[in-house]
Amino acid sequence: MMTLSANIRQFRKEKGLSQEYMADRLCMSQPTYNRLERNSLACTKRLVQLANALGTTPDNLQNYHLTNSTQTEAEEKDRRLREQEVKINFLSRYVRYLQETWQAYGKGDLPAENSLK
């Protein structure tokens, strides 16, 4: 489980914001912000300010790793589904090709499925 400070760091990086930018928004130096971002207790004390500076809510920052991993899982499921659809499409076309080839050689209808066993 990611800590609050890790959530904040990841959120900031995904937004493309620098530590310098955040330090400026919070009226502190970059080294001070760096220490803040590495300390979950300090992040908790300044959570509302950090959320405002990042343009989000405190709750979103606290649960960011959960939301982000859920989205990643959904994206992975979608990717797998698309892969399976491509395979199904290929196999359907291949079956059609085999059926047409079978009939083109005058073999008539394909044998029943049970007779192939």
Short mmCIF file of C-alpha atoms in Angstrom, two decimals:
data_model
loop_
_atom_site.label_atom_id
_atom_site.label_comp_id
_atom_site.label_asym_id
_atom_site.label_seq_id
_atom_site.Cartn_x
_atom_site.Cartn_y
_atom_site.Cartn_z
CA MET A 1 0.00 0.00 0.00
CA MET A 2 1.37 3.39 -0.96
CA THR A 3 1.83 6.03 1.69
CA LEU A 4 0.21 9.44 1.53
CA SER A 5 3.53 11.03 0.60
CA ALA A 6 3.98 8.51 -2.25
CA ASN A 7 0.43 9.25 -3.46
CA ILE A 8 1.16 12.98 -3.48
CA ARG A 9 4.48 12.51 -5.30
CA GLN A 10 2.88 10.25 -7.93
CA PHE A 11 -0.09 12.60 -8.39
CA ARG A 12 2.24 15.61 -8.79
CA LYS A 13 4.42 13.79 -11.34
CA GLU A 14 1.44 12.58 -13.36
CA LYS A 15 0.18 16.17 -13.51
CA GLY A 16 3.62 17.20 -14.82
CA LEU A 17 4.26 19.55 -11.91
CA SER A 18 7.71 20.17 -10.47
CA GLN A 19 8.67 20.38 -6.82
CA GLU A 20 9.66 24.00 -7.50
CA TYR A 21 6.13 24.76 -8.71
CA MET A 22 4.59 23.13 -5.64
CA ALA A 23 7.01 24.92 -3.31
CA ASP A 24 6.03 28.23 -4.89
CA ARG A 25 2.30 27.45 -4.54
CA LEU A 26 2.82 26.59 -0.85
CA CYS A 27 5.13 29.58 -0.16
CA MET A 28 8.17 27.49 0.80
CA SER A 29 11.56 26.59 -0.66
CA GLN A 30 12.02 23.56 -2.91
CA PRO A 31 14.19 21.72 -0.33
CA THR A 32 11.47 22.28 2.28
CA TYR A 33 8.84 20.95 -0.12
CA ASN A 34 11.07 17.95 -0.91
CA ARG A 35 11.24 17.09 2.80
CA LEU A 36 7.47 17.58 3.09
CA GLU A 37 6.80 15.26 0.15
CA ARG A 38 8.96 12.51 1.70
CA ASN A 39 7.22 12.64 5.10
CA SER A 40 3.69 11.21 5.38
CA LEU A 41 3.08 12.82 8.77
CA ALA A 42 3.96 16.26 7.43
CA CYS A 43 1.78 15.58 4.37
CA THR A 44 -1.13 14.70 6.64
CA LYS A 45 -0.78 17.99 8.52
CA ARG A 46 -0.78 19.98 5.26
CA LEU A 47 -3.13 17.74 3.28
CA VAL A 48 -5.72 20.43 2.51
CA GLN A 49 -3.03 22.86 1.31
CA LEU A 50 -1.40 20.17 -0.82
CA ALA A 51 -4.73 19.16 -2.35
CA ASN A 52 -5.54 22.79 -3.20
CA ALA A 53 -2.11 23.29 -4.78
CA LEU A 54 -2.61 20.14 -6.87
CA GLY A 55 -6.16 21.07 -7.85
CA THR A 56 -7.80 18.05 -6.23
CA THR A 57 -9.41 16.96 -2.98
CA PRO A 58 -7.75 15.57 0.16
CA ASP A 59 -9.79 12.38 -0.24
CA ASN A 60 -8.55 11.91 -3.78
CA LEU A 61 -4.93 12.22 -2.62
CA GLN A 62 -5.44 9.76 0.22
CA ASN A 63 -6.99 7.16 -2.08
CA TYR A 64 -5.02 7.93 -5.22
CA HIS A 65 -3.18 4.60 -5.36
CA LEU A 66 -6.49 2.71 -5.08
CA THR A 67 -8.16 4.73 -7.83
CA ASN A 68 -5.11 4.56 -10.04
CA SER A 69 -4.66 0.79 -9.67
CA THR A 70 -8.37 0.19 -10.33
CA GLN A 71 -8.11 2.16 -13.56
CA THR A 72 -5.00 0.20 -14.51
CA GLU A 73 -6.81 -3.10 -13.89
CA ALA A 74 -9.74 -1.96 -16.04
CA GLU A 75 -7.36 -0.90 -18.81
CA GLU A 76 -5.63 -4.30 -18.62
CA LYS A 77 -8.98 -6.11 -18.88
CA ASP A 78 -9.92 -3.99 -21.90
CA ARG A 79 -6.58 -4.78 -23.55
CA ARG A 80 -7.04 -8.53 -22.99
CA LEU A 81 -10.59 -8.35 -24.32
CA ARG A 82 -9.39 -6.62 -27.50
CA GLU A 83 -6.70 -9.29 -27.95
CA GLN A 84 -9.31 -12.05 -27.63
CA GLU A 85 -11.59 -10.30 -30.13
CA VAL A 86 -8.71 -10.19 -32.63
CA LYS A 87 -8.07 -13.92 -32.12
CA ILE A 88 -11.77 -14.74 -32.53
CA ASN A 89 -11.95 -12.67 -35.71
CA PHE A 90 -8.87 -14.42 -37.12
CA LEU A 91 -10.16 -17.89 -36.25
CA SER A 92 -13.59 -17.13 -37.73
CA ARG A 93 -11.99 -16.08 -41.01
CA TYR A 94 -9.75 -19.17 -40.95
CA VAL A 95 -12.74 -21.49 -40.43
CA ARG A 96 -14.53 -19.80 -43.34
CA TYR A 97 -11.43 -20.25 -45.51
CA LEU A 98 -11.22 -23.95 -44.62
CA GLN A 99 -14.93 -24.43 -45.37
CA GLU A 100 -14.58 -22.72 -48.76
CA THR A 101 -11.47 -24.75 -49.56
CA TRP A 102 -13.23 -27.99 -48.60
CA GLN A 103 -16.17 -27.17 -50.85
CA ALA A 104 -13.92 -25.97 -53.69
CA TYR A 105 -12.36 -29.40 -53.92
CA GLY A 106 -15.80 -30.92 -54.32
CA LYS A 107 -15.95 -32.57 -50.96
CA GLY A 108 -19.42 -31.18 -50.27
CA ASP A 109 -20.43 -30.34 -46.77
CA LEU A 110 -17.96 -30.78 -43.97
CA PRO A 111 -18.29 -33.99 -41.97
CA ALA A 112 -20.37 -33.78 -38.83
CA GLU A 113 -18.43 -32.79 -35.77
CA ASN A 114 -19.04 -36.18 -34.11
CA SER A 115 -17.54 -38.13 -37.02
CA LEU A 116 -14.22 -36.32 -36.65
CA LYS A 117 -13.54 -37.83 -33.23
#
